[in-house]
Coordinates of C-alpha atoms in Angstrom, one line a residue:
M20 CA 0.1 0.1 0.3
A21 CA 0.9 3.5 -0.3
T22 CA 2.7 5.1 2.8
H23 CA 3.0 8.5 3.3
S24 CA 6.5 10.2 4.1
S25 CA 6.3 10.8 7.7
T26 CA 3.4 11.9 10.2
P27 CA 1.5 15.0 8.5
Y28 CA 3.2 17.4 10.2
G29 CA 6.7 16.4 9.5
D30 CA 9.7 18.3 11.6
A31 CA 7.6 21.5 12.6
K32 CA 5.8 19.5 15.4
K33 CA 9.4 19.7 17.1
N34 CA 10.6 23.0 16.1
F35 CA 7.3 25.3 16.6
D36 CA 5.7 25.8 19.8
T37 CA 2.1 24.3 19.0
I38 CA -1.4 24.8 19.5
L39 CA -3.0 21.2 19.5
V40 CA -6.6 21.8 18.1
I41 CA -8.4 18.5 19.0
D42 CA -11.1 18.1 16.4
F43 CA -14.3 16.7 17.7
G44 CA -16.2 16.9 14.0
S45 CA -16.7 19.9 13.0
Q46 CA -16.2 20.8 9.1
Y47 CA -14.5 24.2 10.6
S48 CA -12.0 23.0 13.1
H49 CA -9.5 24.1 10.4
L50 CA -10.5 27.4 10.7
I51 CA -8.8 27.6 14.4
T52 CA -5.5 26.4 13.0
R53 CA -6.0 28.9 10.3
R54 CA -6.6 32.1 12.2
L55 CA -3.7 31.0 14.5
R56 CA -1.3 30.3 11.7
E57 CA -2.4 34.1 10.3
L58 CA -1.1 34.9 13.6
N59 CA 2.3 33.5 12.9
V60 CA 1.5 30.9 15.3
Y61 CA 1.9 27.1 14.6
S62 CA -1.2 24.9 15.0
V63 CA -2.3 21.6 13.6
M64 CA -5.7 19.6 14.4
V65 CA -5.5 15.8 16.3
S66 CA -8.1 13.6 17.0
C67 CA -9.9 13.2 20.0
R68 CA -9.8 9.9 20.1
N69 CA -5.6 10.6 20.0
D70 CA -3.9 9.7 23.3
L71 CA -1.8 13.2 23.7
K72 CA 0.8 11.3 25.5
N73 CA 2.1 9.4 21.8
L74 CA 1.8 13.1 20.3
D75 CA 5.7 14.2 20.0
F76 CA 4.8 17.9 20.0
T77 CA 6.1 21.2 21.6
V78 CA 2.4 21.7 23.0
S79 CA 1.9 25.4 24.2
G80 CA -1.9 24.8 25.1
I81 CA -4.7 23.1 23.4
I82 CA -8.5 23.6 22.3
L83 CA -11.4 21.6 21.6
S84 CA -13.1 22.7 18.9
G85 CA -17.1 22.3 17.8
G86 CA -18.6 19.1 16.8
P87 CA -22.2 18.3 15.8
N88 CA -22.8 15.7 18.7
S89 CA -24.4 15.9 22.1
V90 CA -22.1 15.5 24.9
Y91 CA -24.8 13.4 26.6
E92 CA -25.1 11.0 23.9
P93 CA -24.0 7.4 24.3
N94 CA -22.0 7.5 21.6
A95 CA -20.6 11.4 21.5
P96 CA -16.6 11.5 21.0
H97 CA -14.8 12.7 24.1
S98 CA -11.6 13.5 25.2
R99 CA -9.5 12.4 28.0
L100 CA -9.8 14.8 31.6
E101 CA -6.1 14.3 31.8
V102 CA -6.0 16.6 28.9
L103 CA -7.9 19.3 31.3
T104 CA -6.0 18.8 34.2
T105 CA -2.2 18.9 32.8
G106 CA -1.3 22.6 33.6
R107 CA -1.0 23.4 30.2
P108 CA -3.9 26.1 28.8
V109 CA -7.1 24.5 27.4
L110 CA -9.7 26.8 25.7
G111 CA -12.7 24.6 24.6
I112 CA -15.1 26.2 21.7
C113 CA -18.8 25.2 21.7
Y114 CA -18.7 21.6 21.9
G115 CA -15.5 22.0 23.5
L116 CA -17.2 24.3 26.4
Q117 CA -19.7 21.4 26.8
E118 CA -17.0 18.8 26.8
I119 CA -15.4 20.5 29.7
A120 CA -18.3 20.8 31.2
W121 CA -19.5 17.3 31.0
Q122 CA -16.0 15.8 32.4
F123 CA -15.9 18.2 35.6
S124 CA -19.6 17.6 36.1
K125 CA -21.9 15.0 34.5
G126 CA -24.8 16.5 33.8
S127 CA -24.2 19.9 33.4
V128 CA -25.3 20.0 29.9
D129 CA -28.1 19.3 28.0
A130 CA -30.7 20.5 25.2
G131 CA -31.9 24.0 25.5
D132 CA -35.0 25.5 25.4
K133 CA -34.3 27.5 22.7
R134 CA -31.6 27.1 19.9
E135 CA -29.1 30.2 19.1
Y136 CA -28.0 30.4 15.8
G137 CA -26.4 33.7 14.5
H138 CA -25.4 36.8 16.2
A139 CA -25.4 37.8 19.5
K140 CA -23.7 40.3 22.1
L141 CA -21.4 39.1 24.6
Q142 CA -21.3 40.2 28.3
I143 CA -17.8 40.0 29.4
K144 CA -17.3 39.6 33.4
E145 CA -14.4 40.0 35.4
S146 CA -12.7 37.4 37.5
T147 CA -11.4 36.8 40.4
V148 CA -8.9 34.1 39.2
E149 CA -5.5 34.9 38.3
G150 CA -4.9 35.2 34.8
A151 CA -8.7 34.8 33.7
N152 CA -9.1 38.1 32.5
K153 CA -6.8 37.9 29.8
L154 CA -8.6 35.7 27.7
F155 CA -11.1 38.8 26.7
K156 CA -8.2 41.4 27.3
G157 CA -8.8 44.7 24.9
L158 CA -12.2 43.4 24.1
D159 CA -15.4 45.2 24.0
N160 CA -17.7 44.2 26.7
D161 CA -20.5 44.3 24.4
M162 CA -18.5 41.9 22.2
Q163 CA -20.6 40.9 19.0
I164 CA -20.1 37.0 18.9
W165 CA -21.7 33.7 16.5
M166 CA -23.6 31.2 18.2
S167 CA -24.2 27.9 16.9
H168 CA -25.7 25.5 19.4
G169 CA -28.8 23.5 20.4
D170 CA -27.5 22.3 23.6
K171 CA -26.1 24.8 26.7
L172 CA -24.6 24.3 30.2
N173 CA -27.4 23.8 32.7
R174 CA -25.7 24.8 35.7
L175 CA -21.9 26.0 36.1
P176 CA -19.4 22.8 36.4
E177 CA -17.9 22.1 39.9
G178 CA -14.9 24.3 40.2
F179 CA -15.4 27.3 37.8
Q180 CA -16.5 30.8 37.4
T181 CA -18.2 32.6 34.6
I182 CA -16.4 35.2 32.7
A183 CA -19.5 36.2 30.1
S184 CA -22.7 35.2 29.3
T185 CA -25.2 36.2 26.4
T186 CA -29.1 36.8 26.6
N187 CA -29.7 33.1 26.0
A188 CA -26.4 31.2 27.3
P189 CA -25.6 32.5 31.2
F190 CA -22.5 30.4 30.9
A191 CA -21.4 31.7 27.5
G192 CA -18.0 31.9 29.5
I193 CA -16.4 29.8 32.2
V194 CA -13.0 29.5 33.7
H195 CA -11.6 26.7 36.0
E196 CA -10.5 28.3 39.5
K197 CA -7.5 25.9 39.5
Y198 CA -6.5 24.6 36.1
P199 CA -5.5 27.2 32.8
V200 CA -9.1 26.0 31.6
F201 CA -11.3 28.0 29.9
G202 CA -14.4 27.7 27.6
I203 CA -16.9 29.7 25.0
Q204 CA -20.1 28.8 24.1
F205 CA -19.6 30.8 20.9
H206 CA -17.6 30.7 17.8
P207 CA -14.3 33.3 17.7
E208 CA -12.8 31.2 14.6
V209 CA -15.4 32.4 12.1
S210 CA -15.7 36.0 10.3
H211 CA -18.9 36.8 12.2
T212 CA -17.2 37.2 15.7
P213 CA -15.1 40.4 14.5
S214 CA -12.7 39.7 17.3
G215 CA -12.6 36.4 17.6
T216 CA -8.5 36.5 16.2
H217 CA -8.0 38.7 18.7
L218 CA -9.3 36.7 21.3
L219 CA -7.8 33.5 19.6
K220 CA -4.2 35.6 20.3
N221 CA -4.8 36.3 23.9
F222 CA -5.5 32.7 24.5
A223 CA -2.1 31.7 22.3
V224 CA 0.4 34.3 22.6
D225 CA -0.8 36.0 26.2
I226 CA -2.1 32.6 28.0
C227 CA -0.3 29.8 26.4
K228 CA 3.1 32.0 25.9
A229 CA 3.6 30.3 22.4
R230 CA 6.1 32.6 20.2
Q231 CA 4.9 33.9 16.9
H232 CA 7.4 32.3 14.6
W233 CA 5.7 29.9 12.3
T234 CA 6.8 31.4 8.6
M235 CA 7.3 30.1 5.4
E236 CA 11.2 31.3 5.1
T237 CA 11.6 28.5 8.2
F238 CA 9.3 26.0 6.5
I239 CA 11.1 26.2 3.7
D240 CA 14.6 25.2 5.6
L241 CA 12.7 22.5 7.5
E242 CA 11.2 21.0 4.6
I243 CA 14.1 20.7 2.2
A244 CA 16.1 19.1 5.2
K245 CA 13.2 16.8 5.9
I246 CA 13.1 15.8 2.1
R247 CA 16.8 15.3 2.3
E248 CA 16.9 13.0 5.4
M249 CA 13.9 10.8 4.0
V250 CA 15.0 10.4 0.4
G251 CA 18.9 9.9 1.4
P252 CA 21.7 11.0 -0.9
T253 CA 21.2 8.8 -4.0
E254 CA 17.1 7.7 -4.2
K255 CA 15.2 9.3 -7.1
V256 CA 11.6 11.1 -6.6
I257 CA 9.1 11.6 -9.8
G258 CA 6.4 14.0 -9.2
A259 CA 3.0 14.4 -10.5
V260 CA 2.8 18.0 -11.8
S261 CA -0.4 19.7 -13.5
G262 CA 0.8 23.5 -14.1
G263 CA -1.1 24.7 -11.3
V264 CA 0.2 26.3 -8.2
D265 CA 0.3 23.6 -5.8
S266 CA 2.3 21.1 -8.1
T267 CA 4.6 23.6 -9.1
V268 CA 5.5 25.0 -5.7
A269 CA 6.2 21.1 -4.7
A270 CA 8.1 20.7 -7.3
K271 CA 10.2 23.6 -7.4
L272 CA 10.5 22.4 -3.3
M273 CA 11.9 19.1 -4.3
Q274 CA 14.7 20.4 -7.0
L275 CA 15.7 22.4 -4.3
A276 CA 16.1 19.8 -2.0
I277 CA 17.6 16.6 -4.4
G278 CA 18.7 18.8 -8.0
D279 CA 18.9 16.3 -10.7
R280 CA 17.2 13.2 -8.8
F281 CA 13.8 14.9 -9.4
Y282 CA 11.8 14.4 -12.6
A283 CA 8.4 15.7 -13.0
I284 CA 5.8 13.9 -15.4
L285 CA 2.9 15.9 -16.6
V286 CA -0.1 13.0 -17.7
D287 CA -2.2 14.3 -20.2
N288 CA -5.6 12.5 -19.0
G289 CA -7.3 14.3 -21.9
M290 CA -9.3 16.5 -19.7
M291 CA -7.2 19.4 -19.5
R292 CA -7.6 23.1 -20.3
L293 CA -6.7 24.7 -24.0
N294 CA -3.0 24.2 -24.2
E295 CA -2.5 23.2 -20.9
C296 CA 0.4 20.7 -21.6
E297 CA 2.6 22.9 -23.8
Q298 CA 2.1 25.9 -21.1
T299 CA 2.9 23.8 -18.0
E300 CA 6.3 22.2 -20.1
K301 CA 7.6 25.9 -20.6
I302 CA 6.8 27.1 -17.2
L303 CA 8.8 24.1 -15.6
K304 CA 11.4 23.3 -18.1
K305 CA 12.4 26.9 -19.3
D306 CA 11.4 29.2 -16.5
L307 CA 12.1 27.1 -13.5
G308 CA 14.6 24.4 -14.7
I309 CA 12.8 21.3 -13.7
K310 CA 13.3 18.4 -15.8
V311 CA 9.7 17.3 -17.3
D312 CA 8.1 15.1 -19.3
I313 CA 5.0 14.8 -20.8
E314 CA 3.0 11.5 -21.0
D315 CA -0.1 10.5 -23.2
G316 CA -2.6 9.0 -21.7
H317 CA -5.8 10.4 -23.1
C318 CA -7.2 7.0 -24.6
R319 CA -6.4 5.4 -21.2
F320 CA -8.5 7.4 -19.1
L321 CA -11.4 8.2 -21.4
D322 CA -11.6 4.8 -22.0
K323 CA -12.1 3.6 -18.2
L324 CA -14.6 6.4 -17.7
E325 CA -17.1 5.4 -20.5
G326 CA -20.5 4.8 -18.7
V327 CA -19.4 6.2 -15.7
T328 CA -21.6 9.2 -14.3
D329 CA -21.7 8.6 -10.5
P330 CA -18.7 11.8 -9.3
E331 CA -16.9 9.7 -6.7
E332 CA -16.5 6.9 -8.9
K333 CA -15.2 9.2 -11.9
R334 CA -12.7 10.6 -9.3
K335 CA -11.4 7.4 -7.8
I336 CA -11.0 6.0 -11.6
I337 CA -9.1 8.8 -12.3
G338 CA -6.7 8.8 -9.0
N339 CA -6.0 5.3 -9.5
T340 CA -5.1 5.6 -13.4
F341 CA -3.1 8.1 -12.4
I342 CA -1.3 6.1 -10.0
E343 CA -1.2 3.3 -12.6
V344 CA 0.8 5.4 -15.1
F345 CA 3.1 6.8 -12.8
Q346 CA 4.2 3.6 -11.2
Q347 CA 4.9 2.2 -14.8
K348 CA 7.1 5.5 -15.2
A349 CA 8.8 4.6 -12.2
K350 CA 10.0 1.4 -13.1
F351 CA 12.6 2.4 -16.0
L352 CA 12.9 6.0 -17.0
S353 CA 14.9 6.8 -20.5
A354 CA 18.5 7.0 -20.5
A355 CA 17.4 10.5 -22.4
A356 CA 16.3 12.2 -19.3
G357 CA 19.7 14.1 -18.1
G358 CA 21.5 11.6 -16.1
W359 CA 18.8 9.1 -15.3
E360 CA 19.9 5.5 -16.2
E361 CA 17.6 2.8 -17.5
G362 CA 16.6 0.6 -14.7
D363 CA 17.0 2.8 -11.6
E364 CA 14.3 1.9 -9.2
V365 CA 12.2 5.0 -8.0
K366 CA 10.7 4.5 -5.1
W367 CA 8.8 8.0 -4.2
L368 CA 6.1 10.0 -5.6
L369 CA 6.1 13.5 -5.0
Q370 CA 2.3 15.4 -4.8
G371 CA 0.9 19.0 -4.3
T372 CA -1.5 17.7 -2.3
L373 CA -3.2 20.3 0.1
Y374 CA -4.9 20.7 3.6
P375 CA -7.9 21.3 2.4
D376 CA -7.8 18.9 0.3
V377 CA -7.1 16.5 3.1
I378 CA -9.9 17.7 5.1
E379 CA -12.9 17.2 2.3
S380 CA -11.9 13.8 1.5
H381 CA -11.7 12.6 5.1
S382 CA -11.3 13.7 8.3
P383 CA -7.2 14.7 8.1
T384 CA -6.9 13.4 12.2
G385 CA -9.2 10.5 12.2
G386 CA -11.9 12.3 13.7
P387 CA -15.7 12.1 13.3
S388 CA -16.0 14.9 10.5
Q389 CA -17.4 13.4 7.2
T390 CA -16.0 13.1 3.8
I391 CA -17.4 15.9 1.5
K392 CA -15.7 14.5 -1.6
T393 CA -12.7 12.2 -2.6
H394 CA -10.0 14.1 -3.8
H395 CA -8.1 12.0 -6.4
N396 CA -4.5 12.7 -4.9
V397 CA -6.0 11.4 -1.2
G398 CA -9.1 9.2 -1.3
G399 CA -8.6 8.2 -4.5
L400 CA -5.2 6.6 -4.8
L401 CA -5.0 3.0 -5.7
K402 CA -4.9 0.1 -3.5
G403 CA -1.7 -1.7 -3.3
M404 CA 0.5 1.3 -4.7
H405 CA 4.0 0.7 -4.4
L406 CA 4.9 4.4 -4.3
K407 CA 6.0 6.1 -1.0
L408 CA 4.3 9.5 -1.2
I409 CA 5.7 12.8 -0.2
E410 CA 3.6 15.8 0.2
P411 CA 5.7 18.4 1.5
L412 CA 2.2 20.7 1.0
R413 CA -0.1 18.5 3.3
E414 CA -0.5 20.7 6.1
L415 CA -0.5 24.5 4.5
F416 CA -3.7 26.0 2.9
K417 CA -3.8 27.5 -0.5
D418 CA -2.9 31.1 0.8
E419 CA 0.1 29.5 2.6
V420 CA 1.4 27.8 -0.6
R421 CA 1.0 31.4 -2.5
I422 CA 3.2 32.7 0.0
L423 CA 6.1 29.6 -0.2
G424 CA 5.5 30.1 -4.1
V425 CA 6.9 33.7 -3.7
K426 CA 9.7 33.1 -1.4
L427 CA 11.0 30.1 -4.0
G428 CA 10.6 32.7 -7.1
I429 CA 8.0 31.6 -8.8
S430 CA 6.2 34.3 -11.3
D431 CA 3.3 36.0 -10.2
E432 CA 1.2 34.9 -13.2
L433 CA 1.7 31.1 -11.8
I434 CA 1.1 31.9 -8.1
W435 CA -2.3 33.5 -8.9
R436 CA -3.5 31.0 -11.6
H437 CA -6.4 29.7 -10.7
P438 CA -6.7 26.3 -9.0
F439 CA -7.9 23.5 -11.7
P440 CA -8.9 20.4 -10.4
G441 CA -6.4 17.2 -10.6
P442 CA -9.1 15.3 -12.2
G443 CA -9.2 18.0 -15.0
L444 CA -12.2 18.4 -16.8
G445 CA -13.8 15.0 -15.9
I446 CA -15.2 16.3 -13.0
R447 CA -16.6 19.4 -14.9
V448 CA -18.5 17.4 -17.1
L449 CA -21.8 16.4 -15.2
G450 CA -22.3 12.8 -15.8
E451 CA -20.8 10.6 -18.5
V452 CA -17.6 11.9 -19.8
N453 CA -16.3 11.4 -23.5
D454 CA -14.2 13.5 -26.5
Y455 CA -17.4 15.5 -27.3
T456 CA -18.5 16.5 -23.5
V457 CA -15.1 17.3 -22.3
E458 CA -14.7 19.5 -25.4
R459 CA -17.4 21.6 -25.2
A460 CA -16.3 22.2 -21.1
R461 CA -12.9 22.9 -22.2
Q462 CA -14.3 25.7 -25.1
A463 CA -16.3 26.9 -23.0
D464 CA -13.8 27.3 -20.2
H465 CA -11.4 29.1 -22.5
I466 CA -13.9 31.5 -23.7
F467 CA -14.7 32.5 -20.0
V468 CA -11.5 33.0 -18.7
T469 CA -10.3 34.9 -21.2
H470 CA -13.1 37.1 -21.0
I471 CA -12.2 37.6 -17.1
K472 CA -8.6 38.3 -17.9
K473 CA -9.9 41.3 -20.7
R474 CA -11.2 42.9 -17.5
P475 CA -8.4 44.8 -15.7
G476 CA -8.1 43.3 -12.0
L477 CA -11.2 40.7 -12.7
Y478 CA -8.9 37.5 -12.5
R479 CA -6.6 38.3 -9.4
K480 CA -10.0 39.5 -7.9
L481 CA -11.7 36.2 -8.5
S482 CA -10.3 32.9 -6.9
Q483 CA -11.8 30.4 -9.2
A484 CA -13.3 30.3 -12.4
L485 CA -14.9 27.6 -14.3
A486 CA -17.4 26.3 -16.6
V487 CA -19.4 23.0 -16.6
Y488 CA -21.0 20.8 -19.2
D489 CA -24.5 20.0 -18.2
P490 CA -26.2 17.2 -20.1
T491 CA -29.7 18.4 -19.1
C492 CA -31.3 19.0 -22.5
T493 CA -33.8 22.3 -23.1
V494 CA -35.2 23.7 -25.5
C495 CA -33.7 26.2 -27.7
V496 CA -34.0 28.0 -31.2
M497 CA -31.1 27.9 -33.4
G498 CA -31.1 29.3 -37.1
D499 CA -34.7 29.4 -37.0
Q500 CA -34.9 25.9 -35.9
R501 CA -36.1 24.1 -32.8
E502 CA -33.1 22.1 -30.9
Y503 CA -33.1 20.2 -27.7
L504 CA -29.6 21.2 -26.1
P505 CA -27.5 20.5 -23.4
S506 CA -26.0 23.8 -21.1
I507 CA -23.2 25.4 -19.8
I508 CA -22.8 26.4 -16.4
L509 CA -20.5 29.3 -15.2
R510 CA -19.3 29.9 -11.8
A511 CA -16.9 32.1 -10.3
V512 CA -15.9 32.5 -6.3
I513 CA -14.1 34.6 -3.8
T514 CA -12.0 32.9 -0.8
T515 CA -9.1 32.8 0.8
D516 CA -8.7 29.5 1.9
F517 CA -10.9 27.4 -0.5
M518 CA -12.9 25.9 2.8
T519 CA -15.4 28.5 2.5
A520 CA -16.2 30.7 -0.7
E521 CA -18.5 33.4 -1.6
A522 CA -19.8 33.2 -5.8
Y523 CA -19.2 36.3 -7.3
M524 CA -22.3 37.9 -8.2
F525 CA -20.6 40.2 -11.2
D526 CA -22.9 43.0 -10.7
A527 CA -19.8 45.6 -9.6
P528 CA -20.4 48.7 -12.2
E529 CA -16.8 47.4 -13.8
D530 CA -18.6 44.4 -14.7
R531 CA -21.4 45.8 -16.7
G532 CA -22.6 43.9 -19.5
F533 CA -19.7 40.7 -18.8
M534 CA -22.5 37.9 -18.4
Q535 CA -23.9 38.7 -21.5
E536 CA -20.6 38.8 -23.8
V537 CA -19.9 35.4 -22.1
G538 CA -23.2 33.8 -22.5
R539 CA -23.2 35.1 -25.9
E540 CA -20.1 34.0 -27.1
I541 CA -20.6 30.3 -25.6
T542 CA -24.0 29.8 -27.6
N543 CA -22.6 31.7 -30.7
T544 CA -19.2 29.7 -30.7
V545 CA -19.5 26.6 -28.8
R546 CA -21.4 23.5 -31.0
G547 CA -24.3 22.2 -29.2
I548 CA -25.0 24.4 -26.4
G549 CA -28.1 25.6 -26.2
R550 CA -28.2 27.6 -23.0
V551 CA -25.6 29.6 -20.3
F552 CA -26.4 29.4 -16.8
W553 CA -25.0 31.0 -13.7
D554 CA -24.5 29.4 -10.2
F555 CA -24.5 31.7 -7.9
T556 CA -24.1 29.7 -4.7
D557 CA -21.7 30.3 -1.6
K558 CA -19.7 27.3 -0.2
P559 CA -21.2 26.3 2.0
P560 CA -24.0 24.9 1.4
G561 CA -22.6 24.3 -2.3
T562 CA -18.8 23.0 -3.0
I563 CA -16.5 25.3 -5.3
E564 CA -16.4 22.2 -8.2
L565 CA -19.9 20.9 -8.9
E566 CA -18.5 17.4 -8.8

């Protein structure tokens, strides 16, 4: 089976003061980690099922995340009581607050008479507990917060004091009288709590004394050293590249670490964007000096996708076929590959997997969160794969990768290029994938992105734009004739971390006429397309890609 290069946390766990976020299943636990990293405080998520004694981190503090369960349910996830009594600072958020209360006083949590979702005002109360007032230091007494809970504390747990309350939650903030254990019912990690990051800084820096020394400069040095240690002085690595920022940054990092012992492979799966392979080869070879080979897998991929309509099945087929190609390539490499001799055994495969990929594919920490979709390079990997994976970006968010790319000298044009899914246009064709449907999606995508780039500043303003082929037919009139034709769905979003996103409405004054221009060109020039629809769904509830 495929093995990962190391624990997901790499050597960072030994070199950085760490705030552990214990994941109780919230899809947004990652936001806590993000907010802390924005403060240059290193943070990682670990499962609530982990025994913290077995985790080799330099732990400065612990945060218990939210979650969908009720602590009083028979199968609810729980932490260990010793987590709360080690003397390390602990902050419980929402479910985490209730978990703290439950651990110290069983029966102190039950279903509230009134659910509380949305904005609320928090009244902060002075505490006589030493250091307790640091949590709300510098924050307004009538603080705006975001609530999302049905359960609540029915009484103050034994040994605690109240430090904050709302109209509906009298114990919205609590602190233990002996241990540095805090609990809050609201969510400081979401943007709807405007001062939430300030509160997290108070906890991490002022209470936990964590140093703010997590930067991409230090990450580069540590990651290069880790790669060299893993691969050793002679072993070779092949890398999956796509022309996107993630795989390009990973490839450049690998080249810096081991030089000519790294070889990039671009697989043309027949579902690439227009001129994608030629552009990628130029960027990697000429601009970055990375050896790259293009493998033609067009027929191989599309043959396997014949008749397949389920998006999860498509992702897994594409992911497995990628690995088959890489494993075959790894067996014997051409002597023309710049010093690689035929017969060299390659044991390592580089992938540009990011943290959001891992979170959406499964709980990245073994916690109780649910799978949103399988990413081809995470949940879609081939069983029995013999290559060992190196994923140096696995714990980074997209904005961190872009900062890393700048530090590595990669051009702004590539750094800010919109993401393109690993399975390619295969998941931008709803239903069955074939040459015809892929070509319709490819042409529409090219028209959409070309028009975006014509508008000054719009491409950089958007985080991702995509065109999707929808086989659902509608009645249209083409050349005075009645037609029954498929459609194209266009979508653009703005986001920083790709875990939440806001649909872009194209309603700014400078966008006037844009939607009509794009729609008309697609229906006039993409043969077989009768209508253009626009998708203005935020994430959540939608995902960025439709499949």
